[in-house]
Coordinates of C-alpha atoms in Angstrom, one line a residue:
M17 CA 33.5 -39.7 42.2
K18 CA 30.2 -40.5 44.0
P19 CA 27.1 -42.6 42.6
Q20 CA 24.2 -40.3 42.0
N21 CA 21.1 -42.9 41.7
L22 CA 20.3 -46.5 42.8
E23 CA 21.7 -48.1 39.8
E24 CA 25.1 -46.3 40.1
K25 CA 25.2 -47.2 43.8
V26 CA 24.7 -50.9 43.2
V27 CA 27.3 -50.9 40.4
W28 CA 29.9 -48.8 42.4
Y29 CA 29.6 -50.7 45.8
S30 CA 29.7 -54.0 43.8
L31 CA 32.9 -53.2 42.0
I32 CA 34.9 -51.6 45.1
G33 CA 33.6 -54.4 47.2
T34 CA 35.0 -57.0 45.0
Y35 CA 37.4 -58.5 47.5
G36 CA 35.2 -58.0 50.3
F37 CA 32.6 -60.4 48.6
Y38 CA 35.4 -62.6 47.5
F39 CA 37.1 -63.3 51.1
I40 CA 33.8 -64.4 52.3
G41 CA 33.2 -66.7 49.5
A42 CA 30.1 -64.8 48.3
Y43 CA 31.4 -62.9 44.9
Y44 CA 29.7 -65.2 42.5
F45 CA 26.5 -65.4 44.5
S46 CA 26.4 -61.5 45.1
I47 CA 26.9 -60.7 41.4
S48 CA 24.2 -63.2 40.3
I49 CA 21.7 -61.5 42.6
I50 CA 22.8 -58.0 41.4
A51 CA 22.5 -59.2 37.7
W52 CA 18.8 -60.1 38.1
L53 CA 17.8 -57.4 40.4
L54 CA 19.1 -54.7 38.2
A55 CA 17.6 -56.3 35.3
L56 CA 14.2 -56.4 37.0
Y57 CA 14.7 -52.9 37.8
V58 CA 15.0 -52.1 34.1
G59 CA 11.8 -53.8 33.6
K60 CA 10.2 -51.7 36.3
K61 CA 11.4 -48.5 34.9
L62 CA 10.1 -49.5 31.3
W63 CA 6.9 -50.3 32.9
N64 CA 6.4 -47.2 34.8
Q65 CA 7.7 -44.5 32.3
T66 CA 5.2 -42.4 30.3
E67 CA 5.3 -39.6 27.9
N68 CA 5.6 -37.3 30.7
T69 CA 8.9 -39.0 32.2
P70 CA 12.0 -36.9 32.0
T71 CA 14.5 -37.8 29.1
E72 CA 17.3 -38.5 31.6
E73 CA 15.0 -40.9 33.4
K74 CA 13.9 -42.9 30.3
V75 CA 15.0 -46.3 29.5
T76 CA 15.5 -47.2 25.8
I77 CA 16.6 -50.7 24.7
P78 CA 18.5 -50.5 21.5
P79 CA 18.6 -53.4 18.8
S80 CA 21.8 -54.6 19.7
I81 CA 20.5 -55.6 23.1
W82 CA 17.4 -57.0 21.9
V83 CA 19.8 -59.3 19.6
W84 CA 21.6 -60.5 22.9
I85 CA 18.2 -61.1 24.6
I86 CA 16.7 -63.1 21.9
C87 CA 20.0 -65.2 21.1
M88 CA 20.3 -66.2 24.7
L89 CA 16.7 -67.3 24.7
V90 CA 17.4 -69.4 21.6
M91 CA 20.2 -70.8 23.8
E92 CA 17.8 -71.7 26.5
F93 CA 15.6 -73.3 23.7
A94 CA 18.4 -75.4 22.4
L95 CA 19.0 -76.6 25.8
I96 CA 15.6 -77.9 26.2
M97 CA 15.5 -79.5 23.0
G98 CA 18.7 -81.2 23.7
H99 CA 17.3 -82.5 27.0
I100 CA 14.3 -83.7 25.1
D101 CA 16.2 -85.5 22.5
F102 CA 18.3 -87.5 25.1
E103 CA 15.3 -87.8 27.4
L104 CA 17.0 -86.5 30.3
G105 CA 13.8 -85.8 32.2
V106 CA 11.8 -82.6 33.6
G107 CA 14.1 -82.4 36.6
K108 CA 17.2 -82.2 34.6
I109 CA 15.7 -79.4 32.3
I110 CA 14.9 -77.3 35.4
T111 CA 18.5 -77.8 36.8
S112 CA 20.1 -76.8 33.4
S113 CA 17.6 -73.8 33.0
I114 CA 18.8 -72.6 36.4
N115 CA 22.5 -73.1 35.3
W116 CA 21.4 -71.1 32.0
A117 CA 20.1 -68.2 34.1
R118 CA 23.3 -67.7 36.0
N119 CA 25.8 -67.9 33.0
W120 CA 24.4 -67.5 29.5
A121 CA 21.5 -65.2 30.6
Y122 CA 24.2 -62.7 32.0
L123 CA 25.3 -62.0 28.5
A124 CA 22.2 -60.3 27.8
L125 CA 21.4 -58.9 31.3
F126 CA 24.7 -56.8 31.9
P127 CA 24.3 -55.0 28.6
L128 CA 20.8 -54.4 29.4
I129 CA 21.8 -52.9 32.8
G130 CA 23.8 -50.6 30.7
C131 CA 20.6 -48.8 29.6
L132 CA 20.1 -47.6 32.9
N133 CA 21.4 -44.1 34.0
I134 CA 25.0 -45.2 34.7
R135 CA 28.1 -42.9 33.9
P136 CA 31.1 -44.9 32.2
K137 CA 33.5 -43.0 34.2
L138 CA 32.1 -44.4 37.4
I139 CA 32.9 -47.9 36.0
Y140 CA 36.4 -46.6 35.0
R141 CA 37.1 -45.4 38.4
G142 CA 35.5 -48.6 40.2
V143 CA 37.8 -50.7 38.2
C144 CA 40.8 -48.6 39.0
I145 CA 40.1 -49.2 42.4
V146 CA 39.9 -52.9 42.3
C147 CA 43.1 -52.8 40.3
L148 CA 44.7 -50.9 43.1
Q149 CA 43.5 -53.2 45.7
S150 CA 45.0 -56.4 43.4
L151 CA 48.3 -54.4 43.0
I152 CA 48.7 -54.3 46.9
L153 CA 47.5 -57.9 47.3
I154 CA 49.7 -59.5 44.6
P155 CA 53.2 -59.1 46.4
V156 CA 51.4 -60.4 49.8
L157 CA 50.1 -63.6 47.9
Y158 CA 53.8 -64.2 46.6
L159 CA 54.8 -63.7 50.2
A160 CA 52.3 -66.4 51.4
H161 CA 53.6 -68.8 49.0
A162 CA 57.3 -68.1 50.2
I163 CA 56.4 -68.9 53.8
H164 CA 54.5 -72.1 52.9
F165 CA 51.1 -70.6 53.8
P166 CA 48.1 -72.7 52.6
N167 CA 47.1 -71.9 49.2
V168 CA 43.4 -72.6 50.0
L169 CA 41.8 -70.8 52.9
Y170 CA 38.3 -72.3 52.9
S171 CA 35.2 -72.6 50.8
N172 CA 31.8 -71.3 51.5
S173 CA 29.7 -74.5 51.6
L174 CA 26.6 -72.6 52.7
L175 CA 26.3 -70.3 49.7
W176 CA 27.4 -73.3 47.6
L177 CA 24.2 -75.2 48.7
I178 CA 22.2 -72.2 47.8
G179 CA 23.8 -70.9 44.7
G180 CA 25.0 -74.2 43.2
N181 CA 27.5 -74.7 40.3
D182 CA 31.0 -76.0 41.0
Q183 CA 32.4 -75.4 44.5
I184 CA 35.6 -73.6 43.2
F185 CA 33.4 -70.4 42.6
Y186 CA 32.8 -70.1 46.3
S187 CA 36.5 -71.0 47.4
V188 CA 38.9 -68.6 48.6
K189 CA 42.3 -69.5 47.0
L190 CA 45.5 -67.5 47.6
Y191 CA 47.6 -68.9 44.9
G192 CA 48.1 -71.9 42.8
F193 CA 50.7 -73.8 40.7
E194 CA 51.6 -74.5 37.2
E195 CA 50.4 -78.2 36.4
G196 CA 53.2 -80.6 37.4
N197 CA 55.5 -77.8 38.6
V198 CA 55.0 -76.7 42.3
N199 CA 57.9 -74.2 42.1
Q200 CA 56.1 -72.1 39.5
I201 CA 53.3 -70.0 41.2
R202 CA 50.1 -68.8 39.3
L203 CA 47.7 -66.3 40.9
S204 CA 44.0 -66.1 40.4
L205 CA 43.0 -63.5 43.0
F206 CA 39.3 -63.3 42.9
A207 CA 38.8 -65.4 39.7
P208 CA 38.5 -69.2 40.2
W209 CA 41.5 -70.1 38.3
P210 CA 44.6 -68.2 36.7
P211 CA 43.6 -68.0 33.0
A212 CA 40.1 -66.5 34.0
L213 CA 42.2 -63.7 35.9
G214 CA 44.0 -63.2 32.4
L215 CA 40.7 -62.5 30.9
V216 CA 39.6 -60.0 33.7
G217 CA 42.9 -58.3 33.3
C218 CA 42.5 -57.7 29.7
V219 CA 39.0 -56.3 30.1
Y220 CA 40.0 -54.3 33.1
F221 CA 43.0 -52.9 31.1
F222 CA 41.0 -51.2 28.4
L223 CA 38.3 -49.9 31.1
A224 CA 41.2 -48.3 33.2
S225 CA 42.7 -46.7 30.2
Q226 CA 39.6 -44.5 30.0
E227 CA 40.1 -43.2 33.6
S228 CA 40.2 -39.3 33.4
E229 CA 42.8 -38.7 36.4
K230 CA 46.4 -39.7 35.3
K231 CA 47.1 -41.2 38.7
W232 CA 44.4 -43.6 38.6
R233 CA 44.8 -44.4 35.0
L234 CA 48.3 -45.5 35.7
I235 CA 47.6 -47.5 38.4
G236 CA 44.6 -49.3 36.8
M237 CA 46.6 -50.0 33.7
T238 CA 49.9 -51.2 35.8
A239 CA 47.8 -53.4 38.0
S240 CA 45.8 -54.9 34.9
V241 CA 49.2 -55.8 33.3
A242 CA 50.3 -57.3 36.7
M243 CA 47.1 -59.3 37.0
I244 CA 47.8 -61.0 33.5
I245 CA 51.5 -61.6 34.0
S246 CA 50.7 -63.2 37.6
S247 CA 48.3 -65.4 36.1
V248 CA 50.8 -66.5 33.6
S249 CA 47.9 -66.6 31.0
R250 CA 49.4 -67.1 27.5
L251 CA 46.0 -65.9 25.9
G252 CA 45.9 -62.9 28.1
I253 CA 49.4 -61.8 27.1
V254 CA 48.5 -62.4 23.4
C255 CA 45.4 -60.2 23.8
L256 CA 47.4 -57.4 25.5
A257 CA 49.7 -57.3 22.6
I258 CA 47.2 -57.6 19.8
V259 CA 43.9 -56.2 20.9
P260 CA 45.1 -52.4 21.3
F261 CA 46.7 -52.3 17.7
L262 CA 43.7 -54.3 16.2
T263 CA 41.3 -51.8 17.8
W264 CA 43.2 -48.8 16.7
F265 CA 43.6 -50.2 13.1
L266 CA 39.8 -51.1 12.9
V267 CA 38.8 -47.5 13.9
N268 CA 41.4 -45.6 11.9
F269 CA 40.9 -47.9 8.6
I270 CA 38.8 -45.3 6.9
R271 CA 41.9 -42.9 6.9
P272 CA 43.4 -42.9 3.3
E273 CA 46.8 -43.0 4.6
I274 CA 46.2 -46.2 6.6
Q275 CA 44.5 -48.0 3.7
I276 CA 47.5 -47.1 1.6
I277 CA 50.0 -48.5 4.2
T278 CA 47.5 -51.7 4.2
G279 CA 47.7 -52.0 0.8
V280 CA 51.6 -51.8 0.6
T281 CA 51.9 -54.1 3.6
S282 CA 49.5 -56.6 1.9
F283 CA 51.7 -56.5 -1.2
F284 CA 55.0 -57.4 0.7
A285 CA 53.2 -59.8 2.7
G286 CA 52.1 -61.7 -0.4
I287 CA 55.8 -61.7 -1.5
F288 CA 57.2 -63.0 1.8
A289 CA 54.1 -65.4 2.4
P290 CA 56.3 -68.5 3.0
L291 CA 58.5 -66.8 5.5
L292 CA 55.3 -65.6 7.3
I293 CA 53.8 -68.8 7.5
D294 CA 56.8 -70.3 8.8
F295 CA 57.0 -67.7 11.5
L296 CA 53.2 -68.2 12.4
Q297 CA 53.8 -71.9 12.7
A298 CA 56.9 -71.4 14.9
F299 CA 55.0 -69.1 17.0
K300 CA 52.0 -71.5 17.5
E301 CA 54.4 -74.3 18.3
H302 CA 56.2 -72.1 21.0
F303 CA 52.9 -71.0 22.2
S304 CA 51.7 -74.6 22.7
E305 CA 55.1 -75.7 24.2
A306 CA 54.9 -73.1 26.7
R307 CA 52.7 -75.5 28.7
A308 CA 52.6 -78.4 26.5
D309 CA 50.3 -80.6 28.9
S310 CA 47.8 -77.9 28.9
S311 CA 47.7 -77.7 25.1
R312 CA 47.6 -81.3 24.5
L313 CA 44.7 -81.6 26.9
R314 CA 42.9 -78.8 25.2
E315 CA 43.5 -80.5 21.9
V316 CA 42.2 -83.8 23.0
L317 CA 39.0 -82.3 24.6
G318 CA 38.3 -80.4 21.3
R319 CA 38.6 -83.4 19.1
L320 CA 36.3 -85.4 21.6
A321 CA 33.9 -82.6 21.6
L322 CA 33.7 -82.4 17.8
K323 CA 33.3 -86.2 17.6
G324 CA 30.4 -86.0 20.1
W325 CA 28.7 -83.2 18.1
K326 CA 28.5 -85.4 15.2
E327 CA 26.1 -87.4 17.3
A328 CA 23.8 -84.5 18.0
P329 CA 24.5 -81.7 15.3
I330 CA 21.4 -79.7 15.7
W331 CA 20.5 -79.4 19.5
G332 CA 23.9 -81.0 21.0
H333 CA 23.9 -83.2 24.1
A334 CA 22.4 -80.8 26.4
I335 CA 24.9 -81.2 29.0
V336 CA 28.7 -81.7 29.4
A337 CA 30.1 -85.2 29.9
P338 CA 29.9 -85.8 33.5
R339 CA 33.4 -87.1 33.8
G340 CA 36.1 -87.3 31.3
I341 CA 38.3 -90.3 30.6
L342 CA 41.9 -91.0 31.9
F343 CA 43.5 -89.5 28.8
T344 CA 41.8 -86.2 29.5
K345 CA 42.7 -86.1 33.1
F346 CA 39.1 -86.8 33.8
M347 CA 38.2 -83.2 32.6
P348 CA 34.7 -83.5 31.3
I349 CA 34.0 -83.2 27.5
G350 CA 32.6 -79.9 26.7
T351 CA 35.0 -77.7 28.5
H352 CA 38.1 -75.5 28.0
H353 CA 36.9 -74.0 24.6
T354 CA 33.6 -71.9 24.1
W355 CA 33.1 -73.0 20.5
F356 CA 33.6 -76.7 20.8
S357 CA 31.5 -76.8 24.1
L358 CA 28.7 -75.1 22.4
L359 CA 28.9 -77.7 19.6
F360 CA 28.9 -80.6 21.9
E361 CA 26.3 -79.1 24.4
K362 CA 23.9 -77.1 22.1
G363 CA 24.9 -78.1 18.7
M364 CA 24.7 -75.8 15.7
V365 CA 22.0 -73.7 17.2
G366 CA 23.8 -72.9 20.1
L367 CA 26.9 -72.0 18.2
I368 CA 25.0 -69.7 16.0
A369 CA 23.1 -68.0 19.0
L370 CA 26.5 -66.9 20.3
A371 CA 28.3 -66.1 17.0
F372 CA 25.5 -64.0 15.6
P373 CA 25.2 -61.5 18.5
L374 CA 29.0 -61.3 18.8
L375 CA 29.4 -60.5 15.0
W376 CA 26.5 -58.0 15.3
S377 CA 28.0 -56.2 18.3
F378 CA 31.4 -56.0 16.5
I379 CA 29.7 -54.3 13.5
D380 CA 27.5 -52.1 15.6
L381 CA 30.2 -50.9 17.7
L382 CA 32.8 -50.5 14.9
Y383 CA 30.5 -48.2 13.2
K384 CA 29.9 -46.1 16.4
A385 CA 33.6 -46.3 17.4
Y386 CA 34.8 -43.5 14.8
K387 CA 32.8 -41.0 16.8
N388 CA 32.4 -42.5 20.2
Q389 CA 34.9 -43.2 22.8
T390 CA 32.9 -45.5 24.9
A391 CA 32.1 -47.6 21.7
K392 CA 35.9 -47.9 21.0
I393 CA 36.4 -49.4 24.5
A394 CA 33.4 -51.7 24.0
L395 CA 34.8 -52.9 20.8
S396 CA 38.0 -53.8 22.4
V397 CA 36.0 -55.7 25.1
V398 CA 34.3 -57.6 22.3
L399 CA 37.6 -58.5 20.5
V400 CA 39.1 -59.8 24.0
L401 CA 36.0 -62.0 24.7
F402 CA 36.1 -63.4 21.0
L403 CA 39.9 -64.3 21.4
F404 CA 39.3 -65.9 24.8
T405 CA 36.3 -68.1 23.4
F406 CA 39.3 -70.2 22.1
G407 CA 40.8 -71.0 25.5
E408 CA 37.9 -70.5 28.2
R409 CA 34.1 -70.8 28.5
I410 CA 33.4 -67.2 28.5
E411 CA 29.7 -67.7 29.7
G412 CA 30.9 -69.1 33.1
L413 CA 33.2 -66.1 33.8
V414 CA 30.7 -63.2 33.1
Y415 CA 30.4 -62.3 36.8
L416 CA 34.1 -61.5 36.7
Y417 CA 34.3 -59.3 33.5
W418 CA 30.6 -58.0 33.9
P419 CA 31.7 -54.1 34.0
G420 CA 32.9 -54.7 30.3
L421 CA 29.5 -55.7 29.4
V422 CA 27.8 -52.7 31.0
I423 CA 30.1 -50.6 29.1
M424 CA 29.0 -52.4 26.0
G425 CA 25.3 -51.7 27.0
I426 CA 26.1 -48.0 27.4
A427 CA 27.8 -48.0 23.9
F428 CA 24.8 -49.7 22.3
N429 CA 22.6 -46.9 23.5
H430 CA 24.8 -44.3 21.7
K431 CA 22.9 -43.0 18.9

């Protein structure tokens, strides 16, 4: 498995060098540079190609990627309008636009990079190698906790001054603890916090499942599950249980026998609806009580975000609240939930600017998934991202799950 061109070399070495970048505090910074450089490379190839350009070298941008590009530009427009509404000044607009360029913009850039001549199997193998590295590192980190090794090694302050954003993205952290319980360890590996590792583990699981060699496939899938479990991410475990079945069901729904079984199941579900409702309510309560403090915090932040949205329903407040109240443990309003955060920061315009491309991608990939395996995996990635919008701000973690977005771009290009 060797890269055959410039774009494959960049993607390959970025993937297998994940921990190398992380342990020098440069992973977030390096992926940011790679995203924009490869996006500019796409533009260069588009500019230079002619009718005589070989077919395998031509770059074609499909409609689905244009949808993502346009909607992310709308997100930037909403950001600017929010700043103007609240008179935050030109300096703040520039700062916030730079932040947009290193989070929301990536949701369009990495699928765009998928338009380059990149083989999916290269990404699958690279993900499996990262998974193997993680599988080796997980017991080492548990041992570090057992011998009371410091959980945070250092933070790369130099890159933080250059790259900006929160300093946690430049910190090298070995392990963490469950809030209020120093005896329950939670790993985050190369992610900034444990639930983010749960998101990465879910995306990596579906990518690793497509590895052609059985040995690497087993390693990749096993390590992905280990990443999710060691992160103690409730949402990650739910995704791992639901998304494979949901993808299979959606792709096979056109089969008559599946439609008949669905009809019969719906009939009996209607009869036993009260029992099902009680079961779902009990599951929700158990899910929330598993980490009650975290669930209450998210609920409070969500209520405050909705209350703030009513003050600026169209364009939002432009920025998150600088500092939360004591009741939210000083967590800023506009965090911990993608949809509530969008309503608070960018109003209804921002929410539509994410909901529309997600829905478009779902329909496009579902249509193609009947005949294309890459589209089927990309569909699973979209479902994972959608579920995690209810527990994380997915735009700030793109630099972690970017291989999944590149696969999405490749799938969009499938005719």
